[in-house]
Amino acid sequence: MSRESEADPSGEHVLPGAPVGALPGTLPEALRAELVAFRRDMHMHPELGNQEFRTTAAIKARLEKAGLEPRVLAVGTGLVCDIGTVGGGGAAADGVPVLALRADIDALPIPDTKTESAYRSTVPDRAHACGHDVHTTVVLGAGLVLAELHRQGRLPRPVRLIFQPAEEVLPGGAADAIEDGALDGVGRIIAVHCDPRVDAGRIGLREGSITSACDRLEIALDGPGGHTARPHLTTDLVTAAARVVTDVPALVGRRVDTRAGLAVTWGRIESGHAPNVIPQHAELSGTVRCLDIEAWRQAPDIVVAAIDEVANLHRAKSEITYVRGVPPVVNDADVTGLLRDAMVARRGETGVEGTEQSLGGEDFSWYLERVPGAMARLGVRTPGERTVRDLHQGDFDADESAITVGVELFTAAALLDAATRAH
């Protein structure tokens, strides 16, 4: 199969020669162009977590135009929408739980640095630098295709769309969506996440943990300050903070199995105002990441104990705020197999590659604490491009042919799921 991309008049890169299975639900050309335009508009108008009012309204309007009845979440942003008949308990009419497709809709508080892009962010210090605009467009497109199949009587089972706010805000907007009934009657859930290391036209899959746990740590250290000429009469908070920075990660690393990958990493340290004054206050911020879910459950006790030990050694009073974030995304084997079968049906065996566990966090994990599911890494790198535009960077962008790939992956997954779970 040729991996070279070619440009079409819309500016999207098309991957020619990709095999398409006999399943219905491929993306019509007119809708494909509309989805590219939708993604670019969303990219130009990024909104932070729990502030996605324009984005929510745009999704809602397009779903309603297709004859669907989306429901905005109680928090005021994000929405859910069922395609097909779902009973009062949330499940399909026959009582079998439905498949859910999930997207996240929020942006990041960083500037968009793509100075040559026609669809660069128009909002200062806001950017879709993690691909949520692509995720949203994929689920929207899949919903529109599945709605048309339902209208034709060709959708065997209902499907739920979940457009979730605030993924970038710990502990994640997934909790609000779940509390508002997004998972009621759901038996399986699937999602994609953009991966700039994977070529457009391919997805990365992994059974088991595909992301890591991520928590946030805030520490305040206090003690009597004084003159740098007499440190023995003070609590030397600069030294105490420095020892917390260096010693705590080392202690933590020796109190769990090293294969758990429990790591403390600092992002901020502040203390003092003058070179000859030992300060009375110091602050540190960082993250706690973990590859293993059981070690993650023990992490708060382990990390807090290590901080207290080091602080006490230097006679500093410590105040620790440990903010629980998200557990690892643990892909269910059967649902991972469903995504693999769906991609093979659309693009052939070469459309799937293995992927490593990432140290990034994703609140999709909260759904998987309730129901089995899986997340695929959606390739967004233009084939042949050597520069990797990494996530959470201001110049991040995606090859928009990935939208077609994601839509057809999800529609195939919905149809295959219906076939495997039919009575």
GROMACS .gro file of C-alpha atoms in nm, residues 14-395:
model
  382
   14VAL     CA    1  -0.571   1.179   0.130
   15LEU     CA    2  -0.407   0.840   0.167
   16PRO     CA    3  -0.466   0.654  -0.160
   17GLY     CA    4  -0.480   0.280  -0.204
   18ALA     CA    5  -0.614   0.200   0.142
   19PRO     CA    6  -0.842  -0.105   0.135
   20VAL     CA    7  -1.198  -0.046   0.251
   21GLY     CA    8  -1.404  -0.336   0.384
   22ALA     CA    9  -1.756  -0.430   0.284
   23LEU     CA   10  -1.902  -0.265   0.592
   24PRO     CA   11  -2.120   0.040   0.530
   25GLY     CA   12  -2.043   0.365   0.707
   26THR     CA   13  -1.762   0.513   0.501
   27LEU     CA   14  -1.739   0.891   0.489
   28PRO     CA   15  -1.908   1.067   0.194
   29GLU     CA   16  -1.697   1.329   0.020
   30ALA     CA   17  -1.930   1.620   0.097
   31LEU     CA   18  -1.942   1.533   0.467
   32ARG     CA   19  -1.565   1.487   0.476
   33ALA     CA   20  -1.513   1.842   0.352
   34GLU     CA   21  -1.769   1.972   0.602
   35LEU     CA   22  -1.592   1.799   0.888
   36VAL     CA   23  -1.256   1.948   0.790
   37ALA     CA   24  -1.421   2.292   0.797
   38PHE     CA   25  -1.580   2.214   1.136
   39ARG     CA   26  -1.244   2.113   1.280
   40ARG     CA   27  -1.075   2.428   1.151
   41ASP     CA   28  -1.346   2.650   1.295
   42MET     CA   29  -1.311   2.478   1.631
   43HIS     CA   30  -0.932   2.512   1.608
   44MET     CA   31  -0.971   2.887   1.554
   45HIS     CA   32  -1.200   2.924   1.857
   46PRO     CA   33  -1.047   2.717   2.140
   47GLU     CA   34  -1.217   2.718   2.479
   48LEU     CA   35  -1.080   2.603   2.814
   49GLY     CA   36  -1.233   2.335   3.033
   50ASN     CA   37  -1.587   2.406   3.155
   51GLN     CA   38  -1.596   2.716   2.931
   52GLU     CA   39  -1.673   2.535   2.603
   53PHE     CA   40  -2.003   2.712   2.538
   54ARG     CA   41  -1.945   2.799   2.171
   55THR     CA   42  -1.810   2.450   2.101
   56THR     CA   43  -2.105   2.284   2.273
   57ALA     CA   44  -2.353   2.499   2.080
   58ALA     CA   45  -2.187   2.416   1.747
   59ILE     CA   46  -2.195   2.040   1.812
   60LYS     CA   47  -2.554   2.057   1.934
   61ALA     CA   48  -2.670   2.253   1.629
   62ARG     CA   49  -2.514   2.006   1.384
   63LEU     CA   50  -2.657   1.702   1.559
   64GLU     CA   51  -3.002   1.860   1.570
   65LYS     CA   52  -2.976   1.938   1.199
   66ALA     CA   53  -2.931   1.563   1.148
   67GLY     CA   54  -3.256   1.497   1.337
   68LEU     CA   55  -3.091   1.390   1.663
   69GLU     CA   56  -3.174   1.505   2.015
   70PRO     CA   57  -2.852   1.589   2.202
   71ARG     CA   58  -2.865   1.676   2.572
   72VAL     CA   59  -2.629   1.933   2.721
   73LEU     CA   60  -2.469   1.818   3.046
   74ALA     CA   61  -2.580   1.971   3.374
   75VAL     CA   62  -2.246   2.155   3.410
   76GLY     CA   63  -2.346   2.365   3.109
   77THR     CA   64  -2.094   2.239   2.855
   78GLY     CA   65  -2.050   1.906   2.683
   79LEU     CA   66  -2.335   1.683   2.576
   80VAL     CA   67  -2.455   1.331   2.513
   81CYS     CA   68  -2.660   1.207   2.220
   82ASP     CA   69  -2.818   0.870   2.146
   83ILE     CA   70  -2.856   0.734   1.795
   84GLY     CA   71  -3.136   0.477   1.785
   85THR     CA   72  -3.388   0.385   2.052
   86VAL     CA   73  -3.256   0.371   2.406
   87GLY     CA   74  -3.489   0.272   2.688
   88GLY     CA   75  -3.553   0.444   3.017
   89GLY     CA   76  -3.273   0.258   3.190
   90GLY     CA   77  -3.027   0.376   2.927
   91ALA     CA   78  -2.979   0.040   2.757
   92ALA     CA   79  -3.109  -0.055   2.416
   93ALA     CA   80  -3.468  -0.167   2.383
   94ASP     CA   81  -3.362  -0.533   2.417
   95GLY     CA   82  -3.178  -0.458   2.742
   96VAL     CA   83  -2.829  -0.505   2.596
   97PRO     CA   84  -2.597  -0.216   2.696
   98VAL     CA   85  -2.496   0.019   2.415
   99LEU     CA   86  -2.159   0.121   2.272
  100ALA     CA   87  -2.042   0.476   2.350
  101LEU     CA   88  -1.805   0.693   2.145
  102ARG     CA   89  -1.628   0.956   2.353
  103ALA     CA   90  -1.460   1.284   2.258
  104ASP     CA   91  -1.308   1.563   2.470
  105ILE     CA   92  -1.382   1.919   2.363
  106ASP     CA   93  -1.158   2.155   2.565
  107ALA     CA   94  -0.838   2.336   2.468
  108LEU     CA   95  -0.516   2.435   2.646
  109PRO     CA   96  -0.404   2.767   2.800
  110ILE     CA   97  -0.105   2.813   2.567
  111PRO     CA   98  -0.049   3.038   2.261
  112ASP     CA   99  -0.088   2.902   1.909
  113THR     CA  100   0.247   2.958   1.734
  114LYS     CA  101   0.149   2.836   1.385
  115THR     CA  102   0.204   3.178   1.225
  116GLU     CA  103   0.152   3.053   0.868
  117SER     CA  104  -0.169   2.860   0.934
  118ALA     CA  105  -0.495   2.991   0.789
  119TYR     CA  106  -0.684   2.839   1.084
  120ARG     CA  107  -0.455   2.951   1.364
  121SER     CA  108  -0.626   3.022   1.698
  122THR     CA  109  -0.796   3.361   1.715
  123VAL     CA  110  -0.799   3.356   2.097
  124PRO     CA  111  -0.482   3.482   2.270
  125ASP     CA  112  -0.305   3.221   2.482
  126ARG     CA  113  -0.551   2.948   2.389
  127ALA     CA  114  -0.487   2.659   2.151
  128HIS     CA  115  -0.610   2.315   2.052
  129ALA     CA  116  -0.262   2.178   2.104
  130CYS     CA  117  -0.367   1.829   2.211
  131GLY     CA  118  -0.593   1.737   1.921
  132HIS     CA  119  -0.926   1.760   2.100
  133ASP     CA  120  -1.067   1.940   1.796
  134VAL     CA  121  -0.984   1.630   1.591
  135HIS     CA  122  -1.133   1.396   1.853
  136THR     CA  123  -1.454   1.600   1.860
  137THR     CA  124  -1.481   1.612   1.482
  138VAL     CA  125  -1.427   1.237   1.457
  139VAL     CA  126  -1.709   1.155   1.700
  140LEU     CA  127  -1.936   1.415   1.538
  141GLY     CA  128  -1.866   1.269   1.194
  142ALA     CA  129  -1.920   0.915   1.314
  143GLY     CA  130  -2.248   1.022   1.473
  144LEU     CA  131  -2.370   1.181   1.150
  145VAL     CA  132  -2.281   0.872   0.944
  146LEU     CA  133  -2.441   0.638   1.197
  147ALA     CA  134  -2.751   0.857   1.211
  148GLU     CA  135  -2.790   0.821   0.835
  149LEU     CA  136  -2.748   0.444   0.862
  150HIS     CA  137  -3.015   0.441   1.133
  151ARG     CA  138  -3.248   0.641   0.910
  152GLN     CA  139  -3.196   0.379   0.639
  153GLY     CA  140  -3.264   0.094   0.882
  154ARG     CA  141  -2.901  -0.025   0.860
  155LEU     CA  142  -2.785   0.044   1.216
  156PRO     CA  143  -2.847  -0.277   1.412
  157ARG     CA  144  -2.803  -0.132   1.761
  158PRO     CA  145  -2.813   0.211   1.927
  159VAL     CA  146  -2.492   0.407   1.982
  160ARG     CA  147  -2.424   0.689   2.229
  161LEU     CA  148  -2.206   0.993   2.158
  162ILE     CA  149  -2.032   1.158   2.454
  163PHE     CA  150  -1.875   1.501   2.405
  164GLN     CA  151  -1.699   1.561   2.734
  165PRO     CA  152  -1.575   1.894   2.872
  166ALA     CA  153  -1.267   1.969   3.081
  167GLU     CA  154  -1.039   1.675   3.009
  168GLU     CA  155  -0.738   1.898   3.080
  169VAL     CA  156  -0.868   1.999   3.426
  170LEU     CA  157  -0.778   1.755   3.703
  171PRO     CA  158  -0.945   1.527   3.798
  172GLY     CA  159  -1.113   1.562   3.459
  173GLY     CA  160  -1.458   1.635   3.327
  174ALA     CA  161  -1.530   1.266   3.281
  175ALA     CA  162  -1.651   1.255   3.641
  176ASP     CA  163  -1.915   1.519   3.568
  177ALA     CA  164  -2.029   1.335   3.256
  178ILE     CA  165  -2.056   1.007   3.447
  179GLU     CA  166  -2.248   1.172   3.731
  180ASP     CA  167  -2.488   1.314   3.473
  181GLY     CA  168  -2.568   0.968   3.340
  182ALA     CA  169  -2.340   0.951   3.038
  183LEU     CA  170  -2.263   0.585   3.112
  184ASP     CA  171  -2.614   0.477   3.205
  185GLY     CA  172  -2.687   0.174   2.992
  186VAL     CA  173  -2.341   0.176   2.831
  187GLY     CA  174  -2.169  -0.160   2.804
  188ARG     CA  175  -1.856  -0.058   2.614
  189ILE     CA  176  -1.683   0.271   2.536
  190ILE     CA  177  -1.417   0.366   2.280
  191ALA     CA  178  -1.207   0.675   2.209
  192VAL     CA  179  -0.909   0.794   2.010
  193HIS     CA  180  -0.623   1.026   2.098
  194CYS     CA  181  -0.409   1.204   1.841
  195ASP     CA  182  -0.052   1.073   1.818
  196PRO     CA  183   0.198   1.285   1.620
  197ARG     CA  184   0.444   0.994   1.614
  198VAL     CA  185   0.206   0.775   1.408
  199ASP     CA  186   0.139   0.833   1.038
  200ALA     CA  187  -0.208   0.939   0.929
  201GLY     CA  188  -0.390   0.632   0.798
  202ARG     CA  189  -0.276   0.418   1.091
  203ILE     CA  190  -0.370   0.366   1.454
  204GLY     CA  191  -0.168   0.244   1.751
  205LEU     CA  192  -0.320  -0.017   1.981
  206ARG     CA  193  -0.220  -0.175   2.311
  207GLU     CA  194  -0.396  -0.410   2.550
  208GLY     CA  195  -0.371  -0.313   2.915
  209SER     CA  196  -0.236   0.021   3.035
  210ILE     CA  197  -0.185   0.268   2.749
  211THR     CA  198  -0.144   0.584   2.962
  212SER     CA  199  -0.027   0.650   3.315
  213ALA     CA  200  -0.180   0.784   3.631
  214CYS     CA  201  -0.123   1.154   3.692
  215ASP     CA  202  -0.172   1.346   4.018
  216ARG     CA  203  -0.077   1.701   4.119
  217LEU     CA  204   0.133   1.798   4.419
  218GLU     CA  205   0.149   2.135   4.598
  219ILE     CA  206   0.384   2.184   4.895
  220ALA     CA  207   0.436   2.477   5.131
  221LEU     CA  208   0.740   2.475   5.363
  222ASP     CA  209   0.762   2.717   5.656
  223GLY     CA  210   1.005   2.800   5.935
  224PRO     CA  211   1.188   3.087   6.103
  225GLY     CA  212   1.411   3.274   5.862
  226GLY     CA  213   1.703   3.502   5.929
  227HIS     CA  214   2.039   3.630   5.814
  228THR     CA  215   2.251   3.409   5.589
  229ALA     CA  216   2.539   3.478   5.828
  230ARG     CA  217   2.356   3.274   6.097
  231PRO     CA  218   2.184   2.978   5.926
  232HIS     CA  219   2.214   2.772   6.247
  233LEU     CA  220   1.955   3.000   6.406
  234THR     CA  221   1.704   2.946   6.126
  235THR     CA  222   1.519   2.680   5.935
  236ASP     CA  223   1.716   2.700   5.613
  237LEU     CA  224   1.416   2.671   5.384
  238VAL     CA  225   1.610   2.705   5.060
  239THR     CA  226   1.819   2.404   5.152
  240ALA     CA  227   1.510   2.222   5.282
  241ALA     CA  228   1.326   2.284   4.956
  242ALA     CA  229   1.627   2.171   4.755
  243ARG     CA  230   1.647   1.849   4.954
  244VAL     CA  231   1.275   1.784   4.899
  245VAL     CA  232   1.333   1.830   4.526
  246THR     CA  233   1.621   1.581   4.512
  247ASP     CA  234   1.552   1.335   4.796
  248VAL     CA  235   1.177   1.277   4.769
  249PRO     CA  236   1.186   1.126   4.417
  250ALA     CA  237   1.472   0.900   4.527
  251LEU     CA  238   1.288   0.784   4.839
  252VAL     CA  239   0.965   0.722   4.650
  253GLY     CA  240   1.151   0.520   4.390
  254ARG     CA  241   1.277   0.285   4.663
  255ARG     CA  242   0.939   0.225   4.828
  256VAL     CA  243   0.753   0.061   4.541
  257ASP     CA  244   0.841  -0.196   4.279
  258THR     CA  245   1.050  -0.012   4.019
  259ARG     CA  246   0.831  -0.166   3.746
  260ALA     CA  247   0.541   0.045   3.876
  261GLY     CA  248   0.712   0.355   3.737
  262LEU     CA  249   0.608   0.579   4.027
  263ALA     CA  250   0.782   0.912   3.963
  264VAL     CA  251   0.771   1.256   4.124
  265THR     CA  252   0.872   1.540   3.893
  266TRP     CA  253   0.886   1.908   3.988
  267GLY     CA  254   0.762   2.195   3.775
  268ARG     CA  255   0.790   2.492   4.013
  269ILE     CA  256   0.998   2.599   4.313
  270GLU     CA  257   0.985   2.944   4.470
  271SER     CA  258   1.150   3.088   4.779
  272GLY     CA  259   1.314   3.407   4.897
  273HIS     CA  260   1.365   3.762   4.772
  274ALA     CA  261   1.716   3.867   4.875
  275PRO     CA  262   2.059   3.700   4.853
  276ASN     CA  263   2.143   3.754   5.220
  277VAL     CA  264   1.807   3.665   5.375
  278ILE     CA  265   1.701   3.311   5.457
  279PRO     CA  266   1.326   3.310   5.378
  280GLN     CA  267   1.044   3.194   5.600
  281HIS     CA  268   0.841   3.032   5.323
  282ALA     CA  269   0.898   2.811   5.019
  283GLU     CA  270   0.662   2.655   4.767
  284LEU     CA  271   0.697   2.358   4.533
  285SER     CA  272   0.465   2.215   4.270
  286GLY     CA  273   0.494   1.901   4.066
  287THR     CA  274   0.328   1.590   3.936
  288VAL     CA  275   0.315   1.230   4.045
  289ARG     CA  276   0.296   0.980   3.759
  290CYS     CA  277   0.261   0.604   3.779
  291LEU     CA  278   0.244   0.320   3.528
  292ASP     CA  279   0.073   0.071   3.758
  293ILE     CA  280  -0.280   0.121   3.890
  294GLU     CA  281  -0.223  -0.062   4.221
  295ALA     CA  282   0.088   0.143   4.297
  296TRP     CA  283  -0.111   0.455   4.206
  297ARG     CA  284  -0.366   0.370   4.475
  298GLN     CA  285  -0.081   0.366   4.732
  299ALA     CA  286   0.095   0.674   4.593
  300PRO     CA  287  -0.055   0.947   4.818
  301ASP     CA  288   0.056   0.775   5.140
  302ILE     CA  289   0.402   0.697   5.002
  303VAL     CA  290   0.469   1.043   4.860
  304VAL     CA  291   0.334   1.238   5.159
  305ALA     CA  292   0.538   1.027   5.402
  306ALA     CA  293   0.858   1.089   5.203
  307ILE     CA  294   0.798   1.466   5.195
  308ASP     CA  295   0.733   1.479   5.569
  309GLU     CA  296   1.051   1.281   5.642
  310VAL     CA  297   1.273   1.513   5.442
  311ALA     CA  298   1.105   1.829   5.571
  312ASN     CA  299   1.131   1.715   5.934
  313LEU     CA  300   1.499   1.635   5.888
  314HIS     CA  301   1.555   2.001   5.804
  315ARG     CA  302   1.318   2.133   6.075
  316ALA     CA  303   1.070   2.266   5.818
  317LYS     CA  304   0.697   2.256   5.869
  318SER     CA  305   0.529   2.108   5.563
  319GLU     CA  306   0.177   2.159   5.433
  320ILE     CA  307   0.099   1.917   5.150
  321THR     CA  308  -0.190   1.931   4.906
  322TYR     CA  309  -0.213   1.608   4.710
  323VAL     CA  310  -0.466   1.645   4.427
  324ARG     CA  311  -0.590   1.313   4.296
  325GLY     CA  312  -0.583   1.318   3.918
  326VAL     CA  313  -0.657   1.022   3.695
  327PRO     CA  314  -0.568   0.651   3.700
  328PRO     CA  315  -0.409   0.484   3.397
  329VAL     CA  316  -0.623   0.411   3.093
  330VAL     CA  317  -0.638   0.030   3.096
  331ASN     CA  318  -0.757  -0.101   2.761
  332ASP     CA  319  -0.985  -0.402   2.777
  333ALA     CA  320  -0.858  -0.689   2.560
  334ASP     CA  321  -1.193  -0.757   2.390
  335VAL     CA  322  -1.261  -0.391   2.311
  336THR     CA  323  -0.905  -0.345   2.187
  337GLY     CA  324  -0.974  -0.641   1.958
  338LEU     CA  325  -1.290  -0.468   1.837
  339LEU     CA  326  -1.089  -0.159   1.739
  340ARG     CA  327  -0.831  -0.377   1.567
  341ASP     CA  328  -1.097  -0.563   1.368
  342ALA     CA  329  -1.263  -0.234   1.274
  343MET     CA  330  -0.938  -0.083   1.148
  344VAL     CA  331  -0.846  -0.395   0.954
  345ALA     CA  332  -1.191  -0.390   0.790
  346ARG     CA  333  -1.132  -0.032   0.678
  347ARG     CA  334  -0.757  -0.012   0.605
  348GLY     CA  335  -0.617  -0.362   0.614
  349GLU     CA  336  -0.362  -0.517   0.848
  350THR     CA  337  -0.106  -0.243   0.777
  351GLY     CA  338  -0.341   0.013   0.932
  352VAL     CA  339  -0.262  -0.113   1.283
  353GLU     CA  340   0.061  -0.094   1.479
  354GLY     CA  341   0.158  -0.156   1.838
  355THR     CA  342   0.214   0.134   2.076
  356GLU     CA  343   0.391   0.191   2.406
  357GLN     CA  344   0.245   0.295   2.738
  358SER     CA  345   0.264   0.671   2.770
  359LEU     CA  346   0.348   0.866   3.084
  360GLY     CA  347   0.072   1.112   2.994
  361GLY     CA  348  -0.257   1.111   3.182
  362GLU     CA  349  -0.609   1.089   3.034
  363ASP     CA  350  -0.941   1.109   3.217
  364PHE     CA  351  -1.090   0.852   2.979
  365SER     CA  352  -0.964   0.621   3.253
  366TRP     CA  353  -1.259   0.716   3.475
  367TYR     CA  354  -1.502   0.561   3.225
  368LEU     CA  355  -1.297   0.241   3.226
  369GLU     CA  356  -1.332   0.219   3.604
  370ARG     CA  357  -1.705   0.159   3.530
  371VAL     CA  358  -1.726  -0.021   3.194
  372PRO     CA  359  -1.481  -0.201   2.963
  373GLY     CA  360  -1.339   0.009   2.685
  374ALA     CA  361  -1.031   0.102   2.488
  375MET     CA  362  -0.851   0.403   2.346
  376ALA     CA  363  -0.660   0.396   2.017
  377ARG     CA  364  -0.381   0.629   1.918
  378LEU     CA  365  -0.490   0.805   1.600
  379GLY     CA  366  -0.204   0.879   1.363
  380VAL     CA  367  -0.191   1.248   1.265
  381ARG     CA  368   0.159   1.280   1.116
  382THR     CA  369   0.169   1.338   0.742
  383PRO     CA  370   0.351   1.037   0.594
  384GLY     CA  371   0.706   1.131   0.506
  385GLU     CA  372   0.718   1.431   0.740
  386ARG     CA  373   1.020   1.415   0.966
  387THR     CA  374   0.927   1.693   1.207
  388VAL     CA  375   0.719   1.575   1.501
  389ARG     CA  376   0.481   1.846   1.622
  390ASP     CA  377   0.438   1.718   1.972
  391LEU     CA  378   0.131   1.742   2.193
  392HIS     CA  379   0.093   2.040   2.427
  393GLN     CA  380   0.318   2.253   2.205
  394GLY     CA  381   0.201   2.572   2.037
  395ASP     CA  382   0.285   2.452   1.687
   0.00000   0.00000   0.00000
